[in-house]
Tab-separated table of C-alpha atoms and ligand atoms in Angstrom:
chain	number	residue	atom	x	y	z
A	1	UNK	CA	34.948	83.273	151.233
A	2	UNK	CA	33.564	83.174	147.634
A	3	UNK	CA	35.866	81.629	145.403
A	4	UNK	CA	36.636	83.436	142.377
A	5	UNK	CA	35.441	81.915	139.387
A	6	UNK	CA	38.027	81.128	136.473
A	7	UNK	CA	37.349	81.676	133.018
A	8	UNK	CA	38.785	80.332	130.357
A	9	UNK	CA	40.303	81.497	126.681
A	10	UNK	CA	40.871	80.220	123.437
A	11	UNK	CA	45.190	80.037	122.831
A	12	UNK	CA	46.994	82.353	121.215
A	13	UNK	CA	46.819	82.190	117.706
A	14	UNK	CA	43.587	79.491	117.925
A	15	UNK	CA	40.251	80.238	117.266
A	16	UNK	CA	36.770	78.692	117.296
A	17	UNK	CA	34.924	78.380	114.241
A	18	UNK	CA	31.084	79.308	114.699
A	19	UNK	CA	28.764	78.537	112.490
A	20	UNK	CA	28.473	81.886	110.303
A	21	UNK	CA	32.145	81.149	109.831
A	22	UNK	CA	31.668	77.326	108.652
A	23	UNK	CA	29.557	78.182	106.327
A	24	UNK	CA	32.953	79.754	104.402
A	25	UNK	CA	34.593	76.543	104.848
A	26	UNK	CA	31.592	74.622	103.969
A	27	UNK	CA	31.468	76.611	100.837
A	28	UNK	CA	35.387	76.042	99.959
A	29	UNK	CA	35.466	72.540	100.672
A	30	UNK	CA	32.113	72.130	98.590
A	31	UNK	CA	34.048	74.050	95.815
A	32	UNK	CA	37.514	71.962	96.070
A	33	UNK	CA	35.443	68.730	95.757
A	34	UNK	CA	33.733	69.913	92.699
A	35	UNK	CA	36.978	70.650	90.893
A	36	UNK	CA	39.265	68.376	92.418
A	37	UNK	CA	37.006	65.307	92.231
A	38	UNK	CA	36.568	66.186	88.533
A	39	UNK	CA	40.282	66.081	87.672
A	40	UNK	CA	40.538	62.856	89.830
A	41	UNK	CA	41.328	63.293	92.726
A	42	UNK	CA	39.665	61.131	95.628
A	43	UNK	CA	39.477	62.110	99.554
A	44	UNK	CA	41.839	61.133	102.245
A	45	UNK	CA	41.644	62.186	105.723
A	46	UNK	CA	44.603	61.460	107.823
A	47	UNK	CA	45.065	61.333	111.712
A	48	UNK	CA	45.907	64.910	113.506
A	49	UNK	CA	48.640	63.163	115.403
A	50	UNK	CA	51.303	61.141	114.090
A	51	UNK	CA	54.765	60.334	114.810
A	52	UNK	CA	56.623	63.363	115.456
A	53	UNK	CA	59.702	61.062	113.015
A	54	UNK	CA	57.412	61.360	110.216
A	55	UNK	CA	57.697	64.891	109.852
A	56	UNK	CA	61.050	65.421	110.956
A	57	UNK	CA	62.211	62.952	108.807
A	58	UNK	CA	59.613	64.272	105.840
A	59	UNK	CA	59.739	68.235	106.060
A	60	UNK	CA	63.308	68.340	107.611
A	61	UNK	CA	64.893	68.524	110.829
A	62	UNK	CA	66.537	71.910	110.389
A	63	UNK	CA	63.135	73.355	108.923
A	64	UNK	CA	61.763	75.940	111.202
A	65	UNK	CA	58.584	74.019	110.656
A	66	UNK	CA	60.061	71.113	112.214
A	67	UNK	CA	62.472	72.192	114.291
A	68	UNK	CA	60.450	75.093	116.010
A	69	UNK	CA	56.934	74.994	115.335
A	70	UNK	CA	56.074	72.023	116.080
A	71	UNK	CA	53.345	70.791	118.886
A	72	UNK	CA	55.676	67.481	120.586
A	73	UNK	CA	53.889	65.644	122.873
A	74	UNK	CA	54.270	62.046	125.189
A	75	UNK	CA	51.747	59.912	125.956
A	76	UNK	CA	52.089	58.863	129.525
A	77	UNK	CA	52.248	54.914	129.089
A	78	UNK	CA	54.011	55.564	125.773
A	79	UNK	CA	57.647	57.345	125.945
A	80	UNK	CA	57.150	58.248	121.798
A	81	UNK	CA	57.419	61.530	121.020
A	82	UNK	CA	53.807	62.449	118.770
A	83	UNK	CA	53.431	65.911	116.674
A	84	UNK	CA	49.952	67.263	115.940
A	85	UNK	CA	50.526	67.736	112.290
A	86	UNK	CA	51.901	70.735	110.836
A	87	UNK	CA	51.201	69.760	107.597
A	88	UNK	CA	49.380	67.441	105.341
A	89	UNK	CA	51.884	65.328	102.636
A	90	UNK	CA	54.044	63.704	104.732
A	91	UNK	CA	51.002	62.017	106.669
A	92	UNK	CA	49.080	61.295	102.902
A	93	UNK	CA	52.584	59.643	101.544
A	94	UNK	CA	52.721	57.426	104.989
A	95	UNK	CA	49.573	56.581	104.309
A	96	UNK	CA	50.360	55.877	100.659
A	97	UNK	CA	52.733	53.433	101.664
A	98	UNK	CA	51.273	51.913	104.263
A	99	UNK	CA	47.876	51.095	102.833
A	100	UNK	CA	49.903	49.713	99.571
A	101	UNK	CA	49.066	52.538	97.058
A	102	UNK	CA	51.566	51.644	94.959
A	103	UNK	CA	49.868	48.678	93.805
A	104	UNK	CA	47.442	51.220	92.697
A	105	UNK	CA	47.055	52.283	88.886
A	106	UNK	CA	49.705	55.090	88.900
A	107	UNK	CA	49.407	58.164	89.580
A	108	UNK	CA	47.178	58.048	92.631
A	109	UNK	CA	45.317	61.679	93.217
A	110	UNK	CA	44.070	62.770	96.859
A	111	UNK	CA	43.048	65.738	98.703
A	112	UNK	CA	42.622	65.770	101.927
A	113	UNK	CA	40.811	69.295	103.939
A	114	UNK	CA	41.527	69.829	107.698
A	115	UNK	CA	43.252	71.424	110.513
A	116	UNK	CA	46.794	71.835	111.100
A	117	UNK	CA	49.114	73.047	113.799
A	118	UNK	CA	52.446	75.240	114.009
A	119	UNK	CA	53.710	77.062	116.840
A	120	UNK	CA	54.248	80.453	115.192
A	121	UNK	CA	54.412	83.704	115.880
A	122	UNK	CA	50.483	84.922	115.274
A	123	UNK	CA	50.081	87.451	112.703
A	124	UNK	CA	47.991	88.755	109.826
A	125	UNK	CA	47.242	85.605	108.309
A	126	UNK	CA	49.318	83.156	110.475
A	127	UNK	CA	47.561	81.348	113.227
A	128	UNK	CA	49.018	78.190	115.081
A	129	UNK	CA	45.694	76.417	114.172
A	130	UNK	CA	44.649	76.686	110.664
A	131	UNK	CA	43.322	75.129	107.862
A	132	UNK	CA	44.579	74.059	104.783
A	133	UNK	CA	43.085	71.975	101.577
A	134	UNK	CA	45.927	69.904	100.472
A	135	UNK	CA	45.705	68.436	96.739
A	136	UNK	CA	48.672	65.211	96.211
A	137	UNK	CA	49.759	63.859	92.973
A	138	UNK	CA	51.918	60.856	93.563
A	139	UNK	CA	53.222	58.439	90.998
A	140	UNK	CA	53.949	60.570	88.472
A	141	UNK	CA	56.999	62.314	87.294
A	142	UNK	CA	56.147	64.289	84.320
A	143	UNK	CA	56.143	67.950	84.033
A	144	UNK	CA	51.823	67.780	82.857
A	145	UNK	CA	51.433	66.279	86.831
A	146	UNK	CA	52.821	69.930	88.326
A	147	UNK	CA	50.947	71.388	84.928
A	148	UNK	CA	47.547	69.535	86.164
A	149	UNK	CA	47.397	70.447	89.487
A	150	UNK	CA	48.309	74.239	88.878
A	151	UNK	CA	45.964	74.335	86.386
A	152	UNK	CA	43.096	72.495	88.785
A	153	UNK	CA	44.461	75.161	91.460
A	154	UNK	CA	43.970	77.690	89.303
A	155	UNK	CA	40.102	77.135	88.161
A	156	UNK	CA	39.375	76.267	92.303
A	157	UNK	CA	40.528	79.770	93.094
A	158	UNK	CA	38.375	81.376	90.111
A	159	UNK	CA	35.817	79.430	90.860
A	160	UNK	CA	35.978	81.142	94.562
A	161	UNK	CA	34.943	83.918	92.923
A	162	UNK	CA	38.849	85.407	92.459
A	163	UNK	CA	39.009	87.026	89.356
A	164	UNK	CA	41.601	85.314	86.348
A	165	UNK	CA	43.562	88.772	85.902
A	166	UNK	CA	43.891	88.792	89.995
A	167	UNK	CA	45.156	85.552	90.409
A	168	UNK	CA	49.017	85.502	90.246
A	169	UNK	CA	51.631	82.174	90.588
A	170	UNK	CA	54.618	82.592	91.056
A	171	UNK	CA	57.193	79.935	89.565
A	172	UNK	CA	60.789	78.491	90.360
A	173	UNK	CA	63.070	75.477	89.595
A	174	UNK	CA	65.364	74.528	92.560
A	175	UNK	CA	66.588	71.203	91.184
A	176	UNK	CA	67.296	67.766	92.743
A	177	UNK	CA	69.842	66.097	94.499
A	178	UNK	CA	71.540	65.584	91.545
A	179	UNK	CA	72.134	69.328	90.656
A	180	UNK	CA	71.013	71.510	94.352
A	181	UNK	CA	74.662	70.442	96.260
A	182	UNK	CA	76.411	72.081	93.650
A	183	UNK	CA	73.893	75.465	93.953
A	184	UNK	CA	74.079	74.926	97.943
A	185	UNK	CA	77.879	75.575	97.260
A	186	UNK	CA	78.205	78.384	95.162
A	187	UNK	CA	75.007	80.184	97.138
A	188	UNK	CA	77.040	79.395	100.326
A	189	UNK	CA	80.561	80.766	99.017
A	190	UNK	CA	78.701	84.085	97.673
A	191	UNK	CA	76.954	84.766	101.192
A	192	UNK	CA	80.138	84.403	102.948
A	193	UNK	CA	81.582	87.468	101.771
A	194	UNK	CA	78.524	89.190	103.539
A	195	UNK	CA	78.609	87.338	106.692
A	196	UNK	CA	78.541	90.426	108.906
A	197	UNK	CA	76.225	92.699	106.732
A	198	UNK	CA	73.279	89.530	107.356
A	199	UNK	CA	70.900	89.282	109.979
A	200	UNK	CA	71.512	87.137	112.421
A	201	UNK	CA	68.514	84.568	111.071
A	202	UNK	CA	70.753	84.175	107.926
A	203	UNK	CA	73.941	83.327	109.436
A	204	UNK	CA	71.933	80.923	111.131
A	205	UNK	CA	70.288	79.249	107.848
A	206	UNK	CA	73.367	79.216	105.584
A	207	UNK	CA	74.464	77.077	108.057
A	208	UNK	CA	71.681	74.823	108.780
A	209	UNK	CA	69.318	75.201	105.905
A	210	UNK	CA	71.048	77.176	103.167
A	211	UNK	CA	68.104	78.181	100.270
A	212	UNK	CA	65.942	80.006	103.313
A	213	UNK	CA	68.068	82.620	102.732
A	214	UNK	CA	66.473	83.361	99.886
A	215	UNK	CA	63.347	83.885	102.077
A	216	UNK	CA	64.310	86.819	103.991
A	217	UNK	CA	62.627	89.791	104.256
A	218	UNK	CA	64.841	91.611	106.498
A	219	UNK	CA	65.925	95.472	104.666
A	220	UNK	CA	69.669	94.153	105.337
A	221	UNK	CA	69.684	91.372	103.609
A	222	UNK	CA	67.471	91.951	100.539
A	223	UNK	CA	70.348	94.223	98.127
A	224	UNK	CA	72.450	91.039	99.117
A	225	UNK	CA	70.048	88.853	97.944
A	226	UNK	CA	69.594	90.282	94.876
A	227	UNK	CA	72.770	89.770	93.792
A	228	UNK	CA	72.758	86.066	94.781
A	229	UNK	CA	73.335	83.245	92.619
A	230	UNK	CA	69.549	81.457	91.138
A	231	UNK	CA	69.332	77.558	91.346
A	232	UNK	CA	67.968	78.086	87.731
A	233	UNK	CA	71.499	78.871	87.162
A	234	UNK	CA	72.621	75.353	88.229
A	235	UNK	CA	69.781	72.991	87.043
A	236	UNK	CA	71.275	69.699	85.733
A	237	UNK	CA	70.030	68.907	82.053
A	238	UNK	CA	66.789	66.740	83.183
A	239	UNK	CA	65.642	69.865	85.665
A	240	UNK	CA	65.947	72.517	82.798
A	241	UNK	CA	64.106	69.653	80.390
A	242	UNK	CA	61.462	69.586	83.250
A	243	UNK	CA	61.181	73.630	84.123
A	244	UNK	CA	61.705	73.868	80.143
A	245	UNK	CA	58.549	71.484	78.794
A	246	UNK	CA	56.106	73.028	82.329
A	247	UNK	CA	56.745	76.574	80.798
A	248	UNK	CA	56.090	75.847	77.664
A	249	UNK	CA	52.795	73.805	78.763
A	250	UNK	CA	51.915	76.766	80.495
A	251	UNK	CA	52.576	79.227	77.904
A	252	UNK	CA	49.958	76.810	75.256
A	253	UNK	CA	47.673	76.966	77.936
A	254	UNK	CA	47.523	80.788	78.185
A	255	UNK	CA	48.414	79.917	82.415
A	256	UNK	CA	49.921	83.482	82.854
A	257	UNK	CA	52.923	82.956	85.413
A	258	UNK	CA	56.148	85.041	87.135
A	259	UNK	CA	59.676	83.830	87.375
A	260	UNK	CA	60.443	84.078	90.765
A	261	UNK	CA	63.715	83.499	90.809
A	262	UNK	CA	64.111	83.550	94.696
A	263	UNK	CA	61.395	81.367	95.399
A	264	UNK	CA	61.849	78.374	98.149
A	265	UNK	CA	59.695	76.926	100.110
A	266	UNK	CA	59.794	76.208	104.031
A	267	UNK	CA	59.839	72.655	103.517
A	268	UNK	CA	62.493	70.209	102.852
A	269	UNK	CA	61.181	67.440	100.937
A	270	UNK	CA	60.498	69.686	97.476
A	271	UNK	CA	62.407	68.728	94.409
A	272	UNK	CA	62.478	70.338	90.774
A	273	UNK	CA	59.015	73.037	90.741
A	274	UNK	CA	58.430	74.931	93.873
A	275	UNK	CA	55.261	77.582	92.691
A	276	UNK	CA	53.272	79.827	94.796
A	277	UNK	CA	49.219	81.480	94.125
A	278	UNK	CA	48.636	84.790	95.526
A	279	UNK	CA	47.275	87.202	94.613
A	280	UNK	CA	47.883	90.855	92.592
A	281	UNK	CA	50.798	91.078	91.023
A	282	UNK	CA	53.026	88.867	93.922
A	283	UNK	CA	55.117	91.427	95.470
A	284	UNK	CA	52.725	91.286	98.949
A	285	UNK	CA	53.654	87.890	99.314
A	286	UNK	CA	51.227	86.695	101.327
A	287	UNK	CA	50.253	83.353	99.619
A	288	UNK	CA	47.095	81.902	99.249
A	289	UNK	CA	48.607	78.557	98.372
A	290	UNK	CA	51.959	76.675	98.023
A	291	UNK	CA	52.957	73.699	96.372
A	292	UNK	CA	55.673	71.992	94.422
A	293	UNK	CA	57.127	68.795	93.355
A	294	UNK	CA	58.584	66.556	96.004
A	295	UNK	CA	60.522	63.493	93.825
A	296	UNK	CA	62.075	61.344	96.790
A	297	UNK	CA	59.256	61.635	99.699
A	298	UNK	CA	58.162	58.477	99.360
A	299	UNK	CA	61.425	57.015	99.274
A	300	UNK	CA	62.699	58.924	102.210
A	301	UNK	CA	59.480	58.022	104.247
A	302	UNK	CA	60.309	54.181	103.500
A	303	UNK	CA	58.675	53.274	100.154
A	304	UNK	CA	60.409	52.857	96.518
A	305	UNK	CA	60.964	55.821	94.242
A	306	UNK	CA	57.863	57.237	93.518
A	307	UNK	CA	58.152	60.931	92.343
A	308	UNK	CA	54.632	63.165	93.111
A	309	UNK	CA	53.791	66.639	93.233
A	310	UNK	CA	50.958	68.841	94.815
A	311	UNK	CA	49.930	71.908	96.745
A	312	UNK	CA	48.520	72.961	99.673
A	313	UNK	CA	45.626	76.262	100.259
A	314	UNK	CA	45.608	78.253	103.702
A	315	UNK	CA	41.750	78.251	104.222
A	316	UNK	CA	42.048	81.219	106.205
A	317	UNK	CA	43.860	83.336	104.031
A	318	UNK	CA	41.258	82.119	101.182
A	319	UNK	CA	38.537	83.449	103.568
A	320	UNK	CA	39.952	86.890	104.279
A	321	UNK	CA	40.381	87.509	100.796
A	322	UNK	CA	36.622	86.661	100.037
A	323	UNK	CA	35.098	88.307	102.908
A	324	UNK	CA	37.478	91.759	101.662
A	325	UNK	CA	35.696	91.042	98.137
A	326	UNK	CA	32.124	91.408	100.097
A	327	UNK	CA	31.490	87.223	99.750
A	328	UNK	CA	28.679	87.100	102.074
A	329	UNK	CA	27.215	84.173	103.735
A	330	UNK	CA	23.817	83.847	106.335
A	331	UNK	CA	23.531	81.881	108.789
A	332	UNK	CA	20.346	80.030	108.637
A	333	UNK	CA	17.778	81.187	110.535
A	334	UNK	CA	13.945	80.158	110.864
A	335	UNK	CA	11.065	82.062	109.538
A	336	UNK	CA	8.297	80.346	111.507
A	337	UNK	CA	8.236	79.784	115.380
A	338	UNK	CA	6.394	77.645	117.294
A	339	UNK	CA	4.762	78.157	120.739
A	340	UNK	CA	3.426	75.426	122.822
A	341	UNK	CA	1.326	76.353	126.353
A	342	UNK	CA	0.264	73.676	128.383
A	343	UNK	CA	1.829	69.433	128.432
A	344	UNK	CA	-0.478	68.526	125.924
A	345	UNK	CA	0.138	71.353	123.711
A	346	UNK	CA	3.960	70.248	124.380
A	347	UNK	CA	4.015	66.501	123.633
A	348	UNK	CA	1.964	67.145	120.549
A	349	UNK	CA	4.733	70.078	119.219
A	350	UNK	CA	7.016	67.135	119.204
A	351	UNK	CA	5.122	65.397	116.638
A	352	UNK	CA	4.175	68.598	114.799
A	353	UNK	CA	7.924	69.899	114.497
A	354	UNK	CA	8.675	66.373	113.363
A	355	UNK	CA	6.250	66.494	110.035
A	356	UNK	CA	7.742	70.118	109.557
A	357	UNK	CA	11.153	69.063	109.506
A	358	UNK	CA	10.217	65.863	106.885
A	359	UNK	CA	8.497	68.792	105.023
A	360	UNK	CA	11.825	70.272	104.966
A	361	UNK	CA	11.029	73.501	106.783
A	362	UNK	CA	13.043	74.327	109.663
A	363	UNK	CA	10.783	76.183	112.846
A	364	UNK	CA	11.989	77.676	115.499
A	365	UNK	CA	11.062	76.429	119.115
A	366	UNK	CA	11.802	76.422	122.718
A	367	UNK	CA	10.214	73.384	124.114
A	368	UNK	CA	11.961	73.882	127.326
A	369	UNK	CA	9.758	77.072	127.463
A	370	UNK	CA	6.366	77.673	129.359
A	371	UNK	CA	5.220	81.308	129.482
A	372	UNK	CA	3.873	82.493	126.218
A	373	UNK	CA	5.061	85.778	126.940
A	374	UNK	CA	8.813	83.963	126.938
A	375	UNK	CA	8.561	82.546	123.592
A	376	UNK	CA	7.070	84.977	121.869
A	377	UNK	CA	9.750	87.056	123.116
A	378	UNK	CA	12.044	84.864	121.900
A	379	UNK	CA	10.219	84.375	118.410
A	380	UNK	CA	10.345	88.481	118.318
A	381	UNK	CA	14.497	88.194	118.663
A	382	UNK	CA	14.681	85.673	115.967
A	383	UNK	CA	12.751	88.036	113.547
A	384	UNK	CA	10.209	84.989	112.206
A	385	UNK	CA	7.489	86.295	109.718
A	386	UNK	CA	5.027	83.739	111.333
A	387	UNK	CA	4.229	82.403	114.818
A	388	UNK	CA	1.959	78.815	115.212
A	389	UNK	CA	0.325	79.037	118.817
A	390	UNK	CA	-0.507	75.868	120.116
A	391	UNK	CA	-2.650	75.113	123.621
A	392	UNK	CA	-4.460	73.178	125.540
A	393	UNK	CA	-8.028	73.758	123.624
A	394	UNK	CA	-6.817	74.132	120.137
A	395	UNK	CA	-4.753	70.509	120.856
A	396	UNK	CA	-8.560	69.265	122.154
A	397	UNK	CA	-9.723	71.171	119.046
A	398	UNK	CA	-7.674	69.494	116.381
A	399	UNK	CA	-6.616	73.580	115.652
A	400	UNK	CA	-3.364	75.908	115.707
A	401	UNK	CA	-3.413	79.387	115.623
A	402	UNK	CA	-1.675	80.934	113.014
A	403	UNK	CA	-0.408	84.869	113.687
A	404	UNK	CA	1.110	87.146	110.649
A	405	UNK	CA	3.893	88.789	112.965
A	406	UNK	CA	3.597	92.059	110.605
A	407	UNK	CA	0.207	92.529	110.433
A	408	UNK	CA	-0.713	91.169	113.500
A	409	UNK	CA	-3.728	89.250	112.253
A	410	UNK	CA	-4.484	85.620	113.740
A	411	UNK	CA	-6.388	82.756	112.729
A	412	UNK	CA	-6.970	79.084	113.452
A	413	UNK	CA	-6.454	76.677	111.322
A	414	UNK	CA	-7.365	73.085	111.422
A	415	UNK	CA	-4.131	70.964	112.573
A	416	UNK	CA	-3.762	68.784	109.430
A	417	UNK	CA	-3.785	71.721	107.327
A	418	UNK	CA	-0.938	73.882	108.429
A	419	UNK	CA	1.901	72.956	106.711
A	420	UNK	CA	0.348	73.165	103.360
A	421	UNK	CA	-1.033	76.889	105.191
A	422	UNK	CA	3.112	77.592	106.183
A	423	UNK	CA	4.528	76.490	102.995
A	424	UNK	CA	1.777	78.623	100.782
A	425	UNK	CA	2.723	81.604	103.138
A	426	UNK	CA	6.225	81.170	102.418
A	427	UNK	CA	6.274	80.396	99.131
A	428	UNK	CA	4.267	83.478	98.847
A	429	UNK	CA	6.741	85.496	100.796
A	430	UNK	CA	10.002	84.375	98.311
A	431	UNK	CA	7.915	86.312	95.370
B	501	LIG	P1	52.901	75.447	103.496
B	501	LIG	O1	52.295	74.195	104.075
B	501	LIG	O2	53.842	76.130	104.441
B	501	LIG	O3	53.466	75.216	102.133
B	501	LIG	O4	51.712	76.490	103.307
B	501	LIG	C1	50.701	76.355	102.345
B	501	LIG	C2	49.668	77.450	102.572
B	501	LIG	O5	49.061	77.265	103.865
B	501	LIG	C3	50.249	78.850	102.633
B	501	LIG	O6	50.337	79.394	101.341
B	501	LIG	C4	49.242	79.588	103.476
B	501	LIG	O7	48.142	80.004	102.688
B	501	LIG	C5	48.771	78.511	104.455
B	501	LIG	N1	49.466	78.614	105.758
B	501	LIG	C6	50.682	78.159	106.092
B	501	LIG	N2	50.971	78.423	107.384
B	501	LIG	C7	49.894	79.058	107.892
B	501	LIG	C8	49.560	79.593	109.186
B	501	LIG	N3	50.387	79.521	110.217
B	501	LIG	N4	48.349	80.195	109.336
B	501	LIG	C9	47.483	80.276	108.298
B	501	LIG	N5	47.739	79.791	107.069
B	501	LIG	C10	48.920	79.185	106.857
């Protein structure tokens, strides 16, 4: 009986990058270190898998992030629980502490670029893999940190090609631990008067993780909403000082901004400014980046008070938007192809492609091939301009024959002279 053969897929809401789509993310992260290298900021790349602690404790238990969408895993000689990360600043403060930043002129600046995991439910714009350019500002407590980095943010995403008038950020305050309990109350007392108009997802986080109600987008709950009470409302005096003195920053700068008064983010460890980038005029919500200030990470995550700030890009949702604005990348492909007939012909290919290559001009090939008919058919597929035709007598010869794929017209040339022949050929080709 023949056994039927199994094939295999990518998961749901995973995909694999090929190369004519690395060359976006190529292009992005070439971009971010351009502008985030020139306000400072130095790379860090942390492990994929971590304690699964670290983010519990960092984002949250009762954070969906945490508390649903995260990958768990056990080693089998090692009974810890591990989570492939769902998200970049807890592992860059751990780090931080661990490798003694602190002793580190203050603030210390890092970005970090790379995939990261959440088990949600796939959508326009939401995979469970996904990418995301994370920018961290920690050591610094002043209202010009969150200023910096949405101003950095701001000139990355323009210098993506987004247009200034298109780019929209959307601002909030939702205060600290001095001032939030007191918001937490009041917001918790007006929703339960309405605690059988809600969906059931809001019963559920005014109990367990109150300001996500102000992320719903159900039709039922968004006239109660409205009339909800703002944690602008409840700032204690060195909040509004903070929100106060970034507006007004913002406002010299000519950084045009929205007051949104209902925005939270899905993460626990934010403090003071919570901001979002989109774009249009921020009613479709779907954000291009998020960030915020997050005051007592590092203390939470075992270090001493060191208040920071930053923001994080979805690299996907950067790409969509640039491939709907026509941002077009090729995939490199060659423009000369080389044939080989014959062992000799073969072995001395390898030392011909080799001078090519330190010449800086990339030929196609099969090596593996024998028939001329087959790699000529192949050199036909890739398009090339030019095909180099090397056998057993033009080898003996010190020759290669050199044939214009348009006009069909060969000739030989002597073997040390080709690449000057190729590159003049080219060269004249790019006029
Ligand atoms: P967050 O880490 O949740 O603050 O998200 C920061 C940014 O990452 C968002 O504004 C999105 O652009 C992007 N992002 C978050 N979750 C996903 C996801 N599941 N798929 C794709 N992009 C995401």
């Amino acid at each position: 009986m023949v056994s039927r053969k199994k094939s295999f897929q990518t998961l749901r809401g995973m995909k694999d990058i090929l190369a004519k789509d690395w060359l976006y993310y190529d292009w992005i992260l070439s971009n971010a270190k351009k502008i985030f290298e020139h306000y400072g900021f130095q790379r860090i790349e942390t492990p994929i898998l971590e304690k699964a602690e670290l983010f519990t404790k960092g984002i949250g238990k009762n954070t969906d992030i945490a508390n649903k969408e995260m990958y768990v895993l056990k080693t089998k000689e090692n009974k810890e629980l591990l989570a492939l990360r769902p998200e970049g600043t807890a592992s860059v403060v751990r780090a931080y502490i661990e490798r003694g930043m602190s002793n580190l002129p203050q603030p210390v600046k890092l970005y970090h670029f790379g995939p990261f995991f959440r088990h949600e439910r796939p959508q326009a714009g939401r995979y469970r893999q996904f990418y995301q350019l994370g920018v961290e500002m920690i050591g610094d407590e002043s209202y010009a940190a969150d200023a910096e980095i949405i101003v950095a943010s701001r000139l990355f995403l323009e210098n993506l090609g987004f247009k200034k008038k298109d780019i929209c950020l959307l601002l909030n305050s939702i205060g600290c631990s001095e001032c939030r309990p007191t918001y937490i109350k009041e917001l918790k007392k007006y929703y339960r008067k309405y605690n059988k108009q809600i969906c059931a997802d809001c019963r559920r986080r005014i109990k367990e993780n109150p300001l996500r109600v102000l992320d719903c987008k159900s039709e039922k709950c968004s006239s109660i909403k409205k009339g909800a009470p703002t944690a602008l409302d409840y700032l204690c005096s060195e909040c509004r000082n903070h929100f106060k003195s970034l507006l007004e920053l913002l406002d010299y700068l000519n950084i045009p901004y929205i007051l949104d008064k209902t925005l939270v983010r899905g993460l626990d460890y934010y403090t003071r400014t919570v901001f979002e980038f989109s774009l249009g005029d921020g009613t479709n919500k779907i954000a291009l980046a998020g960030g915020g200030r997050y005051d007592k990470l590092v203390e939470i995550l075992g270090g001493t008070h060191k208040p920071a700030a930053g923001v994080a890009f979805g690299i996907e949702r950067l790409i969509k938007e640039l491939v709907g604005k026509g941002k077009n990348f090729i995939v490199p492909k060659p423009n000369v192809y080389l044939v080989q007939i014959g062992d000799l012909a073969r072995r001395q290919s390898f030392k011909l492609l080799e001078q090519f290559r330190k010449e800086n001009i990339f030929l196609g090939e099969s090596l593996g091939k024998e028939s001329l008919k087959a790699q000529l058919s192949t050199a036909d597929r890739l398009g090339v301009n030019y095909v180099l035709i090397l056998g057993q007598q033009e080898v003996l010869d010190g020759m290669i024959i050199l044939k214009d794929m348009s006009s069909g017209i060969q000739e030989l040339i002597p073997l040390e002279k080709i690449i000057g022949e190729v590159k003049k050929r080219l060269k004249k080709q790019k006029k």
